[in-house]
mmCIF file of C-alpha atoms in Angstrom:
data_model
loop_
_atom_site.group_PDB
_atom_site.id
_atom_site.type_symbol
_atom_site.label_atom_id
_atom_site.label_comp_id
_atom_site.label_asym_id
_atom_site.label_seq_id
_atom_site.Cartn_x
_atom_site.Cartn_y
_atom_site.Cartn_z
ATOM 1 C CA MET A 1 -5.448 10.116 -39.117
ATOM 2 C CA ALA A 2 -5.200 6.917 -37.137
ATOM 3 C CA TYR A 3 -7.870 5.880 -34.784
ATOM 4 C CA THR A 4 -6.417 3.835 -31.904
ATOM 5 C CA ASN A 5 -7.271 2.648 -28.418
ATOM 6 C CA LEU A 6 -4.031 1.123 -27.183
ATOM 7 C CA ARG A 7 -4.218 0.347 -23.444
ATOM 8 C CA VAL A 8 -1.241 -1.411 -21.911
ATOM 9 C CA HIS A 9 -0.613 -2.623 -18.376
ATOM 10 C CA LEU A 10 3.152 -2.193 -17.714
ATOM 11 C CA ILE A 11 4.921 -3.806 -14.765
ATOM 12 C CA TRP A 12 8.605 -3.836 -13.695
ATOM 13 C CA SER A 13 10.607 -4.208 -10.635
ATOM 14 C CA THR A 14 13.445 -2.479 -8.939
ATOM 15 C CA LYS A 15 16.885 -3.958 -9.617
ATOM 16 C CA ASP A 16 17.006 -7.134 -7.704
ATOM 17 C CA ARG A 17 13.676 -6.415 -6.347
ATOM 18 C CA LYS A 18 15.149 -4.323 -3.573
ATOM 19 C CA PRO A 19 12.477 -2.412 -1.604
ATOM 20 C CA SER A 20 13.679 0.986 -3.056
ATOM 21 C CA ILE A 21 10.403 2.784 -3.763
ATOM 22 C CA ALA A 22 9.707 4.336 -0.364
ATOM 23 C CA GLU A 23 6.124 5.136 0.283
ATOM 24 C CA ALA A 24 7.186 8.781 1.009
ATOM 25 C CA PHE A 25 7.866 9.361 -2.689
ATOM 26 C CA GLN A 26 5.676 6.824 -4.572
ATOM 27 C CA GLU A 27 3.081 9.387 -5.532
ATOM 28 C CA ASP A 28 5.791 11.799 -6.617
ATOM 29 C CA ILE A 29 7.456 9.181 -8.917
ATOM 30 C CA TYR A 30 3.987 8.305 -10.407
ATOM 31 C CA ALA A 31 3.366 12.024 -11.131
ATOM 32 C CA TYR A 32 6.802 12.343 -12.684
ATOM 33 C CA ILE A 33 6.143 9.308 -14.903
ATOM 34 C CA GLY A 34 2.771 10.787 -15.890
ATOM 35 C CA GLY A 35 4.612 13.872 -17.113
ATOM 36 C CA ILE A 36 7.062 11.800 -19.140
ATOM 37 C CA LEU A 37 4.068 9.968 -20.794
ATOM 38 C CA ARG A 38 2.309 13.294 -21.556
ATOM 39 C CA LYS A 39 5.371 14.673 -23.276
ATOM 40 C CA ARG A 40 5.324 11.666 -25.570
ATOM 41 C CA LYS A 41 1.566 11.939 -26.238
ATOM 42 C CA HIS A 42 0.560 8.995 -23.985
ATOM 43 C CA SER A 43 -1.803 9.128 -20.978
ATOM 44 C CA LEU A 44 -1.313 7.633 -17.509
ATOM 45 C CA LEU A 45 -4.582 6.075 -16.512
ATOM 46 C CA ALA A 46 -3.447 4.452 -13.317
ATOM 47 C CA ALA A 47 -0.247 3.976 -11.285
ATOM 48 C CA GLY A 48 0.514 1.900 -8.219
ATOM 49 C CA GLY A 49 2.791 -0.543 -6.700
ATOM 50 C CA VAL A 50 4.815 -1.286 -3.543
ATOM 51 C CA GLU A 51 8.444 -0.941 -2.504
ATOM 52 C CA ASP A 52 9.854 -3.327 -5.061
ATOM 53 C CA HIS A 53 7.865 -2.842 -8.202
ATOM 54 C CA ILE A 54 5.530 -0.507 -10.178
ATOM 55 C CA HIS A 55 2.288 -1.063 -12.203
ATOM 56 C CA LEU A 56 1.176 1.487 -14.839
ATOM 57 C CA LEU A 57 -1.958 1.475 -16.966
ATOM 58 C CA VAL A 58 -1.054 3.587 -20.040
ATOM 59 C CA SER A 59 -3.062 4.702 -23.072
ATOM 60 C CA MET A 60 -0.350 4.584 -25.709
ATOM 61 C CA HIS A 61 -0.032 6.924 -28.637
ATOM 62 C CA PRO A 62 0.799 4.716 -31.751
ATOM 63 C CA ALA A 63 3.917 6.890 -32.660
ATOM 64 C CA GLN A 64 6.080 5.255 -29.987
ATOM 65 C CA SER A 65 6.725 1.504 -29.418
ATOM 66 C CA ILE A 66 6.149 -0.025 -25.961
ATOM 67 C CA SER A 67 9.855 -0.882 -25.597
ATOM 68 C CA ASP A 68 10.890 2.725 -26.340
ATOM 69 C CA CYS A 69 8.326 4.065 -23.953
ATOM 70 C CA VAL A 70 9.469 1.760 -21.180
ATOM 71 C CA ARG A 71 13.094 2.706 -21.791
ATOM 72 C CA ASP A 72 12.273 6.360 -21.598
ATOM 73 C CA LEU A 73 10.239 5.952 -18.409
ATOM 74 C CA LYS A 74 12.918 3.885 -16.659
ATOM 75 C CA SER A 75 15.875 5.981 -17.567
ATOM 76 C CA ASN A 76 14.222 9.371 -16.920
ATOM 77 C CA SER A 77 12.566 8.349 -13.685
ATOM 78 C CA SER A 78 15.919 6.845 -12.380
ATOM 79 C CA VAL A 79 17.689 10.157 -13.079
ATOM 80 C CA TRP A 80 14.862 12.042 -11.385
ATOM 81 C CA VAL A 81 15.079 9.807 -8.193
ATOM 82 C CA HIS A 82 18.831 10.304 -8.166
ATOM 83 C CA GLU A 83 18.559 14.077 -8.484
ATOM 84 C CA HIS A 84 15.590 14.575 -6.024
ATOM 85 C CA PHE A 85 16.480 11.925 -3.349
ATOM 86 C CA PRO A 86 20.215 12.055 -2.836
ATOM 87 C CA LYS A 87 20.116 9.089 -0.430
ATOM 88 C CA ARG A 88 18.883 6.960 -3.303
ATOM 89 C CA LYS A 89 21.860 7.245 -5.623
ATOM 90 C CA THR A 90 21.947 3.447 -6.118
ATOM 91 C CA PHE A 91 18.247 3.348 -7.175
ATOM 92 C CA GLN A 92 17.788 1.237 -10.325
ATOM 93 C CA TRP A 93 15.034 -0.547 -12.303
ATOM 94 C CA GLN A 94 15.391 -4.072 -13.479
ATOM 95 C CA THR A 95 16.096 -4.403 -17.198
ATOM 96 C CA LYS A 96 13.079 -6.542 -17.969
ATOM 97 C CA TYR A 97 9.361 -5.685 -17.895
ATOM 98 C CA GLY A 98 5.922 -6.939 -18.589
ATOM 99 C CA ALA A 99 3.496 -5.330 -21.035
ATOM 100 C CA PHE A 100 -0.033 -6.692 -21.199
ATOM 101 C CA SER A 101 -2.798 -5.463 -23.605
ATOM 102 C CA VAL A 102 -5.947 -4.290 -21.866
ATOM 103 C CA SER A 103 -9.312 -4.202 -23.666
ATOM 104 C CA GLU A 104 -11.557 -1.266 -23.019
ATOM 105 C CA SER A 105 -14.006 -3.482 -21.125
ATOM 106 C CA SER A 106 -11.243 -4.420 -18.685
ATOM 107 C CA VAL A 107 -9.865 -0.893 -18.031
ATOM 108 C CA GLU A 108 -11.707 -0.406 -14.762
ATOM 109 C CA SER A 109 -10.846 -3.763 -13.293
ATOM 110 C CA VAL A 110 -7.099 -3.168 -14.149
ATOM 111 C CA LYS A 111 -7.286 0.271 -12.415
ATOM 112 C CA THR A 112 -8.771 -1.410 -9.374
ATOM 113 C CA TYR A 113 -6.114 -4.136 -9.475
ATOM 114 C CA ILE A 114 -3.414 -1.444 -9.601
ATOM 115 C CA SER A 115 -4.907 0.685 -6.812
ATOM 116 C CA ASN A 116 -5.073 -2.395 -4.454
ATOM 117 C CA GLN A 117 -1.408 -3.321 -4.700
ATOM 118 C CA LYS A 118 -0.594 -2.803 -1.086
ATOM 119 C CA GLU A 119 -3.413 -5.052 0.032
ATOM 120 C CA HIS A 120 -2.696 -7.577 -2.744
ATOM 121 C CA HIS A 121 0.919 -7.961 -1.677
ATOM 122 C CA LYS A 122 0.217 -8.823 1.878
ATOM 123 C CA ASN A 123 -0.199 -12.396 0.568
ATOM 124 C CA LEU A 124 1.691 -12.579 -2.710
ATOM 125 C CA THR A 125 5.307 -11.782 -3.693
ATOM 126 C CA PHE A 126 6.131 -9.798 -6.856
ATOM 127 C CA LYS A 127 7.564 -13.027 -8.407
ATOM 128 C CA GLU A 128 4.290 -14.937 -7.692
ATOM 129 C CA GLU A 129 2.257 -12.071 -9.000
ATOM 130 C CA PHE A 130 4.295 -11.546 -12.232
ATOM 131 C CA THR A 131 4.434 -15.251 -13.154
ATOM 132 C CA ALA A 132 0.624 -15.463 -12.607
ATOM 133 C CA LEU A 133 0.133 -12.597 -14.992
ATOM 134 C CA LEU A 134 2.401 -14.235 -17.565
ATOM 135 C CA ARG A 135 0.314 -17.368 -17.364
ATOM 136 C CA LYS A 136 -3.013 -15.491 -17.421
ATOM 137 C CA HIS A 137 -1.924 -13.716 -20.638
ATOM 138 C CA GLY A 138 -0.667 -16.909 -22.296
ATOM 139 C CA ILE A 139 2.941 -15.874 -22.334
ATOM 140 C CA GLN A 140 5.455 -18.775 -22.379
ATOM 141 C CA PHE A 141 8.462 -18.343 -20.198
ATOM 142 C CA ASP A 142 11.305 -20.061 -18.550
ATOM 143 C CA PRO A 143 11.138 -19.357 -14.782
ATOM 144 C CA ARG A 144 15.064 -19.542 -14.705
ATOM 145 C CA TYR A 145 15.296 -16.375 -16.739
ATOM 146 C CA VAL A 146 12.307 -14.240 -15.876
ATOM 147 C CA PHE A 147 13.986 -12.541 -12.817
ATOM 148 C CA GLU A 148 17.603 -12.357 -13.788
#
């Protein structure tokens, strides 16, 4: 048996950062994503965002890689949006994402951060937020390619 505590803060945007995640179905998409995660033995600890991006705090099961998990979440949730919201047939996620490890001592602060997204983004764009998180986590990047 493996003993793990793998907490990951996942972030990604809608395609071209279009404001496609209507407030009317945000909670529904978070619940659907939670179901996808449970089927793969992960746990959704927090979900939030605004119209152009999503934040998830996930307790990962070690049997699936982060990249496979994100691929499954994006593809399945896109199909779900297309099936349940016919007016959103063009809904897409961007191909890139951010994944940041979260220590147990930081779980509550990350949950708070995620739950305060609407307030947070009154003064900050997704691009500003994402590049600040990359810097905070010591991830080197070329700004020309982060948002393509």
